[in-house]
Amino acid sequence: DTWRYAFEEAMDEVQGKYAQKFKEVIEANSDHEIQLFPYGTLGESADIMEQAQAGILQFVDQSPGFTGALIPEAQVFFVPYLLPDNEEELFEFFRTSKAVNEMFPKLYAEQGLELLTMFPEGEVGITTQEPISSPEDFDQVKVRVMTNPLLVESYKAFGATPTPLPWGEVYGALQTGIIQGQENPTFYILSNKLYEVSEHLTYIGHNNFTTAVMANQDFYQGLSDADKEVVQKATDEAFEYILEYQKGQTQASIDGIKEAKPDYTITVLEDEKRQPFRDAAAQVEEAFIEMTGDSGKGLLEQFKADLEAVKK
Ligand code: 6CS
C-alpha cells in the first residue's frame, strides 16, 4: 500500500531531504510505498495538518511555528535565546531531550498525532529593507512571522510590528511593501530568493528553526509491530541524516546569497548589540507561561534542564 507524506518545503529543501530519506528507508525495509507531497501540492501548512488529523495523510511535517493554536506548548520553540547556538549542543539536545522526546509526544497525541521527531533546520536570520542593530531600528517595521501568538510577542518585544501570514503570501507581501521583513533560516532565504525583496540580512542569534514530523495516530496505532519498527528506523536514520546534511549549510547559503546579490548586506550582530534583544526574552517567556499555564511551565522547566544537560 501507499502512505502519503506532506511537508512544508520543496523537495530539495531540508524537510524534503528528510522526507526523501524517510521514504528510502521505509521502502528498502518493507513493501510499503511513500508518496511525497512537497509545499504547494496540498495547500498551506494548516491544510496539511488538517489532512493528517483527518487521516487523509499518514505523515505530515508541520513546524511548531504553525502548531501554536493546536498545541500552545509547542510555542516554547519561540522563546528567544533558549536554544543554544552551538551546533553540537543543539543536535545533542534534540537527540536526548526529555521535553522533546517524552513530553511533546503526549501533547501531540491529544490532537490525534503520533509525534515521530523534531529537528532543527538552521539559525534564523531576519531580512529587512533597512539595517537593524537595535530594537529602535525595528520601530514601525512590519515583520512577517509564522501564525504563532508567541512569535508575535517576540517581535513586539523586539520593537517591531509583527504580521502573521502563511508562507504563500510572504514573497508577494515583501514585494508590494505590505511587510518590510521576515525571519527564516539561511537556506530558505536563498532557495526562495528572499534577497530579491530585501536589502539586509541580520543575525541576532535569537533562534534556530525547529520542525516536527508526525503520523496520524489511528494509522500509527493500527500498524503491526514490525511496521512500527520500520517507521521508527526510518525516523531515526532520517534524523541523523538531516543533522549531517545541515553541517556547513548556513555558510554555503550565505555564499550563495552573496553570489546572487553582491551588494546585499549580511550582518552578524555583535554580542553587545544583541543585549537589548536578549533582555526582551524574559517578557516573551512570561507570555509563554501565561498562554500555557502549568503544563507549559512544566515543559519549559524540563526543556531548560535538558539544555543544561547538554551544555559543553
Ligand atoms: O516561514 C515559513 O513559513 C516556512 N519556513 C521554513 C523554513 N519552512 C517551512 C515554513 O513554511
PDB file of N, CA, C and O and ligand atoms in Angstrom, residues 7-10 13-15 39 44-45 61-63 65-66 121 124 144-147 165-168 170 182-189 192 194 209-211, ligand 1:
ATOM      1  N   PHE A   7       4.810  17.806   3.396  1.00  0.00           N
ATOM      2  CA  PHE A   7       5.691  18.689   4.162  1.00  0.00           C
ATOM      3  C   PHE A   7       5.574  20.110   3.648  1.00  0.00           C
ATOM      4  O   PHE A   7       4.937  20.359   2.622  1.00  0.00           O
ATOM      5  N   GLU A   8       6.212  21.045   4.383  1.00  0.00           N
ATOM      6  CA  GLU A   8       6.000  22.480   4.150  1.00  0.00           C
ATOM      7  C   GLU A   8       7.041  23.124   3.247  1.00  0.00           C
ATOM      8  O   GLU A   8       7.084  24.342   3.137  1.00  0.00           O
ATOM      9  N   GLU A   9       7.916  22.333   2.697  1.00  0.00           N
ATOM     10  CA  GLU A   9       9.008  22.907   1.901  1.00  0.00           C
ATOM     11  C   GLU A   9       9.116  22.171   0.566  1.00  0.00           C
ATOM     12  O   GLU A   9       8.400  21.195   0.339  1.00  0.00           O
ATOM     13  N   ALA A  10      10.056  22.640  -0.274  1.00  0.00           N
ATOM     14  CA  ALA A  10      10.274  21.996  -1.566  1.00  0.00           C
ATOM     15  C   ALA A  10      11.084  20.706  -1.379  1.00  0.00           C
ATOM     16  O   ALA A  10      11.668  20.471  -0.319  1.00  0.00           O
ATOM     17  N   GLU A  13      14.694  21.171  -0.255  1.00  0.00           N
ATOM     18  CA  GLU A  13      14.935  21.907   0.988  1.00  0.00           C
ATOM     19  C   GLU A  13      14.974  20.906   2.152  1.00  0.00           C
ATOM     20  O   GLU A  13      14.733  19.718   1.956  1.00  0.00           O
ATOM     21  N   VAL A  14      15.282  21.391   3.359  1.00  0.00           N
ATOM     22  CA  VAL A  14      15.577  20.484   4.487  1.00  0.00           C
ATOM     23  C   VAL A  14      14.460  19.460   4.745  1.00  0.00           C
ATOM     24  O   VAL A  14      14.718  18.256   4.843  1.00  0.00           O
ATOM     25  N   GLN A  15      13.219  19.924   4.842  1.00  0.00           N
ATOM     26  CA  GLN A  15      12.120  18.977   5.108  1.00  0.00           C
ATOM     27  C   GLN A  15      11.962  17.963   3.979  1.00  0.00           C
ATOM     28  O   GLN A  15      11.603  16.801   4.222  1.00  0.00           O
ATOM     29  N   TYR A  39       5.602  21.273  -0.486  1.00  0.00           N
ATOM     30  CA  TYR A  39       4.830  22.508  -0.301  1.00  0.00           C
ATOM     31  C   TYR A  39       4.115  22.886  -1.606  1.00  0.00           C
ATOM     32  O   TYR A  39       4.697  22.829  -2.670  1.00  0.00           O
ATOM     33  N   GLU A  44      -1.488  25.027   2.206  1.00  0.00           N
ATOM     34  CA  GLU A  44      -0.584  25.606   3.200  1.00  0.00           C
ATOM     35  C   GLU A  44      -0.354  24.626   4.347  1.00  0.00           C
ATOM     36  O   GLU A  44      -1.017  23.594   4.453  1.00  0.00           O
ATOM     37  N   SER A  45       0.519  25.036   5.260  1.00  0.00           N
ATOM     38  CA  SER A  45       0.854  24.223   6.430  1.00  0.00           C
ATOM     39  C   SER A  45      -0.391  23.821   7.225  1.00  0.00           C
ATOM     40  O   SER A  45      -0.544  22.660   7.629  1.00  0.00           O
ATOM     41  N   ASP A  61       4.789  16.902   8.039  1.00  0.00           N
ATOM     42  CA  ASP A  61       5.815  17.729   8.688  1.00  0.00           C
ATOM     43  C   ASP A  61       5.209  19.107   8.866  1.00  0.00           C
ATOM     44  O   ASP A  61       4.919  19.780   7.875  1.00  0.00           O
ATOM     45  N   GLN A  62       4.940  19.477  10.103  1.00  0.00           N
ATOM     46  CA  GLN A  62       4.483  20.841  10.385  1.00  0.00           C
ATOM     47  C   GLN A  62       5.360  21.440  11.473  1.00  0.00           C
ATOM     48  O   GLN A  62       5.545  20.843  12.540  1.00  0.00           O
ATOM     49  N   SER A  63       5.864  22.632  11.222  1.00  0.00           N
ATOM     50  CA  SER A  63       6.740  23.290  12.188  1.00  0.00           C
ATOM     51  C   SER A  63       5.917  23.855  13.335  1.00  0.00           C
ATOM     52  O   SER A  63       4.787  24.311  13.131  1.00  0.00           O
ATOM     53  N   GLY A  65       5.961  26.557  14.488  1.00  0.00           N
ATOM     54  CA  GLY A  65       5.552  27.914  14.107  1.00  0.00           C
ATOM     55  C   GLY A  65       4.111  27.990  13.651  1.00  0.00           C
ATOM     56  O   GLY A  65       3.498  29.055  13.664  1.00  0.00           O
ATOM     57  N   PHE A  66       3.560  26.851  13.224  1.00  0.00           N
ATOM     58  CA  PHE A  66       2.165  26.819  12.781  1.00  0.00           C
ATOM     59  C   PHE A  66       1.287  25.998  13.720  1.00  0.00           C
ATOM     60  O   PHE A  66       0.105  25.850  13.489  1.00  0.00           O
ATOM     61  N   GLU A 121      16.423  23.231  11.772  1.00  0.00           N
ATOM     62  CA  GLU A 121      16.683  23.454  10.339  1.00  0.00           C
ATOM     63  C   GLU A 121      17.707  24.558  10.080  1.00  0.00           C
ATOM     64  O   GLU A 121      17.993  24.873   8.929  1.00  0.00           O
ATOM     65  N   VAL A 124      18.066  31.174  12.538  1.00  0.00           N
ATOM     66  CA  VAL A 124      17.132  32.085  11.891  1.00  0.00           C
ATOM     67  C   VAL A 124      17.783  33.454  11.686  1.00  0.00           C
ATOM     68  O   VAL A 124      18.369  34.010  12.608  1.00  0.00           O
ATOM     69  N   ARG A 144       6.962  39.895   8.978  1.00  0.00           N
ATOM     70  CA  ARG A 144       6.104  38.713   8.884  1.00  0.00           C
ATOM     71  C   ARG A 144       6.623  37.604   9.787  1.00  0.00           C
ATOM     72  O   ARG A 144       7.837  37.340   9.824  1.00  0.00           O
ATOM     73  N   VAL A 145       5.696  36.985  10.526  1.00  0.00           N
ATOM     74  CA  VAL A 145       6.039  35.807  11.314  1.00  0.00           C
ATOM     75  C   VAL A 145       5.064  34.692  10.945  1.00  0.00           C
ATOM     76  O   VAL A 145       4.007  34.941  10.368  1.00  0.00           O
ATOM     77  N   MET A 146       5.433  33.467  11.267  1.00  0.00           N
ATOM     78  CA  MET A 146       4.511  32.365  11.107  1.00  0.00           C
ATOM     79  C   MET A 146       3.310  32.625  12.020  1.00  0.00           C
ATOM     80  O   MET A 146       3.392  33.427  12.949  1.00  0.00           O
ATOM     81  N   THR A 147       2.215  31.943  11.771  1.00  0.00           N
ATOM     82  CA  THR A 147       0.973  32.225  12.502  1.00  0.00           C
ATOM     83  C   THR A 147       1.038  31.624  13.904  1.00  0.00           C
ATOM     84  O   THR A 147       0.498  30.563  14.162  1.00  0.00           O
ATOM     85  N   LEU A 165       1.486  35.639   8.788  1.00  0.00           N
ATOM     86  CA  LEU A 165       0.991  35.293   7.451  1.00  0.00           C
ATOM     87  C   LEU A 165       1.373  33.854   7.126  1.00  0.00           C
ATOM     88  O   LEU A 165       2.427  33.387   7.563  1.00  0.00           O
ATOM     89  N   PRO A 166       0.560  33.167   6.336  1.00  0.00           N
ATOM     90  CA  PRO A 166       1.007  31.862   5.837  1.00  0.00           C
ATOM     91  C   PRO A 166       2.162  32.068   4.850  1.00  0.00           C
ATOM     92  O   PRO A 166       2.316  33.163   4.287  1.00  0.00           O
ATOM     93  N   TRP A 167       2.940  31.041   4.644  1.00  0.00           N
ATOM     94  CA  TRP A 167       4.146  31.179   3.819  1.00  0.00           C
ATOM     95  C   TRP A 167       3.858  31.693   2.410  1.00  0.00           C
ATOM     96  O   TRP A 167       4.573  32.534   1.872  1.00  0.00           O
ATOM     97  N   GLY A 168       2.776  31.211   1.817  1.00  0.00           N
ATOM     98  CA  GLY A 168       2.493  31.532   0.417  1.00  0.00           C
ATOM     99  C   GLY A 168       2.343  33.021   0.125  1.00  0.00           C
ATOM    100  O   GLY A 168       2.448  33.439  -1.026  1.00  0.00           O
ATOM    101  N   VAL A 170       4.222  35.449   1.614  1.00  0.00           N
ATOM    102  CA  VAL A 170       5.362  36.240   2.094  1.00  0.00           C
ATOM    103  C   VAL A 170       6.098  36.991   0.980  1.00  0.00           C
ATOM    104  O   VAL A 170       6.307  38.204   1.067  1.00  0.00           O
ATOM    105  N   GLN A 182      11.028  39.657   7.398  1.00  0.00           N
ATOM    106  CA  GLN A 182      10.578  38.306   7.756  1.00  0.00           C
ATOM    107  C   GLN A 182      11.786  37.589   8.333  1.00  0.00           C
ATOM    108  O   GLN A 182      12.917  38.044   8.201  1.00  0.00           O
ATOM    109  N   GLU A 183      11.533  36.443   8.987  1.00  0.00           N
ATOM    110  CA  GLU A 183      12.650  35.650   9.513  1.00  0.00           C
ATOM    111  C   GLU A 183      12.579  34.217   8.985  1.00  0.00           C
ATOM    112  O   GLU A 183      11.494  33.667   8.828  1.00  0.00           O
ATOM    113  N   ASN A 184      13.745  33.656   8.715  1.00  0.00           N
ATOM    114  CA  ASN A 184      13.843  32.271   8.249  1.00  0.00           C
ATOM    115  C   ASN A 184      15.294  31.809   8.294  1.00  0.00           C
ATOM    116  O   ASN A 184      16.208  32.635   8.329  1.00  0.00           O
ATOM    117  N   PRO A 185      15.508  30.488   8.265  1.00  0.00           N
ATOM    118  CA  PRO A 185      16.895  30.023   8.173  1.00  0.00           C
ATOM    119  C   PRO A 185      17.498  30.372   6.810  1.00  0.00           C
ATOM    120  O   PRO A 185      16.769  30.574   5.838  1.00  0.00           O
ATOM    121  N   THR A 186      18.816  30.448   6.760  1.00  0.00           N
ATOM    122  CA  THR A 186      19.505  30.986   5.582  1.00  0.00           C
ATOM    123  C   THR A 186      19.233  30.193   4.298  1.00  0.00           C
ATOM    124  O   THR A 186      19.047  30.769   3.235  1.00  0.00           O
ATOM    125  N   PHE A 187      19.193  28.870   4.417  1.00  0.00           N
ATOM    126  CA  PHE A 187      18.976  28.074   3.197  1.00  0.00           C
ATOM    127  C   PHE A 187      17.661  28.463   2.525  1.00  0.00           C
ATOM    128  O   PHE A 187      17.561  28.459   1.292  1.00  0.00           O
ATOM    129  N   TYR A 188      16.674  28.814   3.354  1.00  0.00           N
ATOM    130  CA  TYR A 188      15.330  29.124   2.870  1.00  0.00           C
ATOM    131  C   TYR A 188      15.290  30.506   2.224  1.00  0.00           C
ATOM    132  O   TYR A 188      14.556  30.734   1.269  1.00  0.00           O
ATOM    133  N   ILE A 189      16.088  31.420   2.761  1.00  0.00           N
ATOM    134  CA  ILE A 189      16.193  32.766   2.189  1.00  0.00           C
ATOM    135  C   ILE A 189      16.823  32.677   0.803  1.00  0.00           C
ATOM    136  O   ILE A 189      16.398  33.324  -0.145  1.00  0.00           O
ATOM    137  N   ASN A 192      14.401  30.499  -1.749  1.00  0.00           N
ATOM    138  CA  ASN A 192      13.179  31.228  -2.114  1.00  0.00           C
ATOM    139  C   ASN A 192      13.462  32.650  -2.592  1.00  0.00           C
ATOM    140  O   ASN A 192      12.540  33.448  -2.762  1.00  0.00           O
ATOM    141  N   LEU A 194      14.584  35.305  -1.261  1.00  0.00           N
ATOM    142  CA  LEU A 194      14.053  36.418  -0.469  1.00  0.00           C
ATOM    143  C   LEU A 194      15.001  37.619  -0.507  1.00  0.00           C
ATOM    144  O   LEU A 194      14.596  38.739  -0.202  1.00  0.00           O
ATOM    145  N   PHE A 209      15.494  27.386  13.697  1.00  0.00           N
ATOM    146  CA  PHE A 209      14.174  26.950  13.198  1.00  0.00           C
ATOM    147  C   PHE A 209      13.959  25.474  13.518  1.00  0.00           C
ATOM    148  O   PHE A 209      14.742  24.625  13.113  1.00  0.00           O
ATOM    149  N   THR A 210      12.880  25.184  14.255  1.00  0.00           N
ATOM    150  CA  THR A 210      12.575  23.784  14.599  1.00  0.00           C
ATOM    151  C   THR A 210      11.388  23.286  13.784  1.00  0.00           C
ATOM    152  O   THR A 210      10.446  24.033  13.542  1.00  0.00           O
ATOM    153  N   THR A 211      11.438  22.020  13.384  1.00  0.00           N
ATOM    154  CA  THR A 211      10.273  21.436  12.738  1.00  0.00           C
ATOM    155  C   THR A 211       9.916  20.109  13.397  1.00  0.00           C
ATOM    156  O   THR A 211      10.681  19.591  14.219  1.00  0.00           O
TER     157      THR A 211
HETATM  158  O1  6CS B   1       8.486  30.675   7.067  1.00  0.00           O
HETATM  159  C1  6CS B   1       7.794  29.713   6.765  1.00  0.00           C
HETATM  160  O2  6CS B   1       6.589  29.774   6.756  1.00  0.00           O
HETATM  161  C2  6CS B   1       8.486  28.422   6.348  1.00  0.00           C
HETATM  162  N1  6CS B   1       9.859  28.381   6.752  1.00  0.00           N
HETATM  163  C3  6CS B   1      10.532  27.247   6.675  1.00  0.00           C
HETATM  164  C4  6CS B   1      11.992  27.216   6.886  1.00  0.00           C
HETATM  165  N2  6CS B   1       9.920  26.096   6.433  1.00  0.00           N
HETATM  166  C5  6CS B   1       8.511  25.950   6.228  1.00  0.00           C
HETATM  167  C6  6CS B   1       7.727  27.180   6.641  1.00  0.00           C
HETATM  168  O3  6CS B   1       6.521  27.201   5.956  1.00  0.00           O
END
